[in-house]
Amino acid sequence: MKLVWSPEIAAKALVDTVKSCELLEGSSAAELISAMAAGWNAKLIVETWCSGDVATTSIGLEVASVHTGGRHVCIVPDEASKAEYTAAMEKVGMSPEVIVGEPEEAVKGLVIDFLVVDYSRRNNFGRIIKEAKFGVRGAVLVCKNVAAAADVRLRSLFDGGSRRIVRSVFLPVGKGLDIAHVAAGEGGSGSEKVKKSRWIRRVDRRSGEEFLFRK
């Protein structure tokens, strides 16, 4: 499906994220991710977060969700991480939804439009993506903190699978962003079943001539 992009919403989210992150380091990636999520008009934005992470990406995603009227969910591994994350977000006046648990389990049942995982944390993002369900337009996946020489790329996770990469790109923004647009594919909530064609036989009663139509 063709990617639908809203430059106006993306620009607004970018500006608001810049304002919210102006005193925080490493905000360039957050600003870009925020603009992407908003421009994609994501209705369910999901990210993974661990203790010790800077919350700039979360701030950007929360800003994007406000502009799209969507839902922003952050998955953390334990209650201590939840407390740390919640406190960091409250400092900037934000309170996104938090789910405690293993990401590959937490994403089950969520129909995701925009997903952000952290390569540096060595999350099992292969399993996370495998378990995730995507919307009717597919989803945009972002793997942050990916060094240019990293041995894993999002594209490699879809080789031979039922879901396919529409396009992907690596950007040297922040500590590296690996970004992919994935089609809804088989098993996604918006996937379309392949219709099998069939032949239809018709006979002209007057002439007796036979016609075959493929439907």
Tab-separated table of C-alpha atoms in Angstrom:
chain	number	residue	atom	x	y	z
A	1	MET	CA	0.000	0.000	0.000
A	2	LYS	CA	1.201	3.477	-0.803
A	3	LEU	CA	2.634	5.374	2.140
A	4	VAL	CA	0.398	8.309	3.066
A	5	TRP	CA	2.415	11.215	4.411
A	6	SER	CA	1.186	14.391	6.107
A	7	PRO	CA	3.966	17.017	5.979
A	8	GLU	CA	1.922	19.537	7.956
A	9	ILE	CA	1.470	17.251	10.977
A	10	ALA	CA	5.088	16.098	10.724
A	11	ALA	CA	6.335	19.692	10.792
A	12	LYS	CA	4.207	20.580	13.816
A	13	ALA	CA	5.422	17.523	15.734
A	14	LEU	CA	9.018	18.334	14.831
A	15	VAL	CA	8.748	21.890	16.134
A	16	ASP	CA	7.040	20.820	19.361
A	17	THR	CA	9.620	18.081	19.959
A	18	VAL	CA	12.455	20.571	19.458
A	19	LYS	CA	10.862	22.811	22.086
A	20	SER	CA	10.357	19.927	24.520
A	21	CYS	CA	13.881	18.507	24.066
A	22	GLU	CA	15.857	21.735	23.771
A	23	LEU	CA	17.635	21.188	27.094
A	24	LEU	CA	18.315	17.486	26.515
A	25	GLU	CA	21.261	15.954	24.697
A	26	GLY	CA	20.874	13.639	21.730
A	27	SER	CA	17.544	15.064	20.662
A	28	SER	CA	18.187	15.013	16.888
A	29	ALA	CA	17.037	11.404	16.511
A	30	ALA	CA	13.999	12.057	18.708
A	31	GLU	CA	12.974	14.992	16.546
A	32	LEU	CA	13.204	12.954	13.355
A	33	ILE	CA	11.344	9.972	14.847
A	34	SER	CA	8.618	12.268	16.163
A	35	ALA	CA	8.136	13.877	12.757
A	36	MET	CA	7.981	10.452	11.118
A	37	ALA	CA	5.374	9.100	13.549
A	38	ALA	CA	3.244	12.211	13.150
A	39	GLY	CA	3.603	12.338	9.370
A	40	TRP	CA	2.636	8.676	9.178
A	41	ASN	CA	-0.460	9.613	11.235
A	42	ALA	CA	0.231	6.697	13.580
A	43	LYS	CA	-2.695	5.776	15.817
A	44	LEU	CA	-0.784	3.283	17.951
A	45	ILE	CA	2.850	4.102	18.685
A	46	VAL	CA	4.828	1.515	20.660
A	47	GLU	CA	8.383	1.713	21.994
A	48	THR	CA	10.653	-0.294	24.274
A	49	TRP	CA	12.586	1.374	27.104
A	50	CYS	CA	15.080	0.235	29.748
A	51	SER	CA	16.488	1.830	32.896
A	52	GLY	CA	19.208	4.345	32.182
A	53	ASP	CA	17.902	5.429	28.779
A	54	VAL	CA	17.435	9.120	28.027
A	55	ALA	CA	13.734	9.834	27.461
A	56	THR	CA	14.109	12.096	24.419
A	57	THR	CA	12.625	9.558	21.989
A	58	SER	CA	9.677	9.033	24.329
A	59	ILE	CA	9.081	12.769	24.488
A	60	GLY	CA	9.057	12.951	20.694
A	61	LEU	CA	6.672	10.005	20.386
A	62	GLU	CA	4.311	11.475	22.989
A	63	VAL	CA	4.295	14.747	21.048
A	64	ALA	CA	3.520	12.830	17.842
A	65	SER	CA	0.632	10.949	19.470
A	66	VAL	CA	-0.931	14.245	20.534
A	67	HIS	CA	-0.829	15.527	16.969
A	68	THR	CA	-2.279	12.314	15.493
A	69	GLY	CA	-4.849	11.794	18.236
A	70	GLY	CA	-3.271	8.389	18.781
A	71	ARG	CA	-2.053	6.227	21.626
A	72	HIS	CA	1.562	6.061	22.807
A	73	VAL	CA	2.592	2.922	24.699
A	74	CYS	CA	5.991	2.324	26.293
A	75	ILE	CA	7.041	-1.221	27.245
A	76	VAL	CA	9.451	-1.512	30.186
A	77	PRO	CA	10.971	-4.708	31.683
A	78	ASP	CA	10.154	-4.233	35.372
A	79	GLU	CA	8.514	-2.018	38.006
A	80	ALA	CA	11.773	-0.198	38.819
A	81	SER	CA	12.115	0.836	35.165
A	82	LYS	CA	8.483	1.920	35.133
A	83	ALA	CA	9.040	4.183	38.152
A	84	GLU	CA	12.171	5.712	36.589
A	85	TYR	CA	10.501	6.214	33.233
A	86	THR	CA	7.324	7.697	34.700
A	87	ALA	CA	9.333	10.141	36.816
A	88	ALA	CA	11.394	11.260	33.801
A	89	MET	CA	8.300	11.864	31.699
A	90	GLU	CA	6.450	13.661	34.489
A	91	LYS	CA	9.297	16.184	34.638
A	92	VAL	CA	8.271	17.392	31.181
A	93	GLY	CA	4.571	17.178	31.945
A	94	MET	CA	3.884	13.946	30.051
A	95	SER	CA	2.337	10.650	31.134
A	96	PRO	CA	2.236	8.038	28.354
A	97	GLU	CA	0.791	4.580	28.905
A	98	VAL	CA	3.317	2.082	30.344
A	99	ILE	CA	3.223	-1.719	30.092
A	100	VAL	CA	5.517	-3.858	32.262
A	101	GLY	CA	6.779	-7.119	30.762
A	102	GLU	CA	8.853	-8.737	28.047
A	103	PRO	CA	8.338	-6.788	24.802
A	104	GLU	CA	7.671	-9.868	22.661
A	105	GLU	CA	4.807	-10.771	25.013
A	106	ALA	CA	3.563	-7.233	25.606
A	107	VAL	CA	3.051	-6.502	21.893
A	108	LYS	CA	0.642	-9.399	21.489
A	109	GLY	CA	-2.860	-8.078	20.900
A	110	LEU	CA	-1.615	-4.615	19.898
A	111	VAL	CA	-2.212	-3.472	16.307
A	112	ILE	CA	0.831	-1.268	15.802
A	113	ASP	CA	1.350	1.559	13.307
A	114	PHE	CA	4.760	2.751	14.525
A	115	LEU	CA	7.292	0.681	16.502
A	116	VAL	CA	10.606	1.830	18.019
A	117	VAL	CA	13.166	-0.601	19.487
A	118	ASP	CA	16.708	-0.045	20.784
A	119	TYR	CA	19.532	-2.014	19.158
A	120	SER	CA	22.067	-1.099	21.854
A	121	ARG	CA	19.956	-2.822	24.490
A	122	ARG	CA	20.102	-6.070	22.538
A	123	ASN	CA	16.384	-6.522	22.825
A	124	ASN	CA	15.204	-9.558	20.944
A	125	PHE	CA	13.624	-7.287	18.351
A	126	GLY	CA	13.361	-10.175	15.904
A	127	ARG	CA	10.820	-11.846	18.189
A	128	ILE	CA	9.177	-8.523	18.998
A	129	ILE	CA	8.548	-7.853	15.312
A	130	LYS	CA	7.433	-11.442	14.718
A	131	GLU	CA	4.773	-11.189	17.429
A	132	ALA	CA	3.616	-7.691	16.486
A	133	LYS	CA	0.466	-7.166	14.440
A	134	PHE	CA	0.364	-4.276	12.001
A	135	GLY	CA	-2.450	-2.015	10.839
A	136	VAL	CA	-4.076	-1.888	7.401
A	137	ARG	CA	-1.225	0.246	6.067
A	138	GLY	CA	1.437	-1.962	7.583
A	139	ALA	CA	3.806	-0.196	9.965
A	140	VAL	CA	6.931	1.901	10.228
A	141	LEU	CA	9.666	0.212	12.264
A	142	VAL	CA	12.573	2.133	13.769
A	143	CYS	CA	15.626	0.549	15.345
A	144	LYS	CA	17.672	3.254	17.087
A	145	ASN	CA	21.299	3.298	18.250
A	146	VAL	CA	22.376	1.131	15.338
A	147	ALA	CA	26.040	1.520	14.417
A	148	ALA	CA	26.784	1.601	10.696
A	149	ALA	CA	28.683	-1.686	11.063
A	150	ALA	CA	25.912	-3.487	12.969
A	151	ASP	CA	25.470	-7.098	11.931
A	152	VAL	CA	21.649	-6.971	11.996
A	153	ARG	CA	19.338	-4.900	9.832
A	154	LEU	CA	15.552	-4.802	9.939
A	155	ARG	CA	15.418	-5.973	6.315
A	156	SER	CA	17.180	-9.221	7.251
A	157	LEU	CA	14.366	-10.109	9.658
A	158	PHE	CA	11.885	-10.376	6.794
A	159	ASP	CA	13.835	-12.557	4.376
A	160	GLY	CA	11.531	-15.343	3.277
A	161	GLY	CA	8.719	-14.263	5.603
A	162	SER	CA	5.064	-13.643	4.794
A	163	ARG	CA	5.425	-9.899	5.474
A	164	ARG	CA	7.632	-7.801	3.256
A	165	ILE	CA	9.684	-4.631	3.456
A	166	VAL	CA	8.306	-1.933	1.157
A	167	ARG	CA	11.364	0.272	1.664
A	168	SER	CA	14.143	0.680	4.205
A	169	VAL	CA	16.964	3.100	4.933
A	170	PHE	CA	19.832	3.573	7.379
A	171	LEU	CA	20.357	7.158	8.581
A	172	PRO	CA	23.444	8.371	10.479
A	173	VAL	CA	21.270	10.428	12.821
A	174	GLY	CA	22.022	10.301	16.530
A	175	LYS	CA	23.763	6.952	17.032
A	176	GLY	CA	22.206	5.509	13.880
A	177	LEU	CA	18.636	4.784	12.794
A	178	ASP	CA	17.551	1.725	10.814
A	179	ILE	CA	14.070	2.463	9.438
A	180	ALA	CA	11.701	0.249	7.474
A	181	HIS	CA	8.162	0.458	6.134
A	182	VAL	CA	6.602	-2.996	6.366
A	183	ALA	CA	3.509	-4.041	4.430
A	184	ALA	CA	0.632	-5.436	6.492
A	185	GLY	CA	1.218	-8.878	5.001
A	186	GLU	CA	-0.285	-12.171	6.016
A	187	GLY	CA	-1.495	-12.257	9.582
A	188	GLY	CA	-1.687	-8.471	9.937
A	189	SER	CA	-5.035	-7.073	10.941
A	190	GLY	CA	-5.324	-5.261	7.643
A	191	SER	CA	-3.966	-7.932	5.351
A	192	GLU	CA	-5.929	-8.738	2.252
A	193	LYS	CA	-6.586	-12.286	1.151
A	194	VAL	CA	-5.368	-13.226	-2.274
A	195	LYS	CA	-8.304	-13.902	-4.530
A	196	LYS	CA	-7.980	-16.879	-6.820
A	197	SER	CA	-9.181	-16.296	-10.356
A	198	ARG	CA	-11.639	-18.714	-12.011
A	199	TRP	CA	-13.006	-19.355	-15.454
A	200	ILE	CA	-16.705	-18.810	-16.217
A	201	ARG	CA	-18.334	-20.511	-19.212
A	202	ARG	CA	-21.200	-18.825	-21.091
A	203	VAL	CA	-23.099	-20.070	-24.155
A	204	ASP	CA	-24.992	-17.789	-26.526
A	205	ARG	CA	-28.446	-19.445	-26.845
A	206	ARG	CA	-29.086	-18.062	-30.302
A	207	SER	CA	-25.773	-18.793	-32.005
A	208	GLY	CA	-24.600	-21.660	-29.815
A	209	GLU	CA	-21.212	-19.935	-29.558
A	210	GLU	CA	-19.310	-20.586	-26.369
A	211	PHE	CA	-17.446	-17.883	-24.420
A	212	LEU	CA	-14.967	-18.174	-21.537
A	213	PHE	CA	-14.447	-15.350	-19.041
A	214	ARG	CA	-11.817	-15.138	-16.357
A	215	LYS	CA	-12.991	-13.620	-13.091
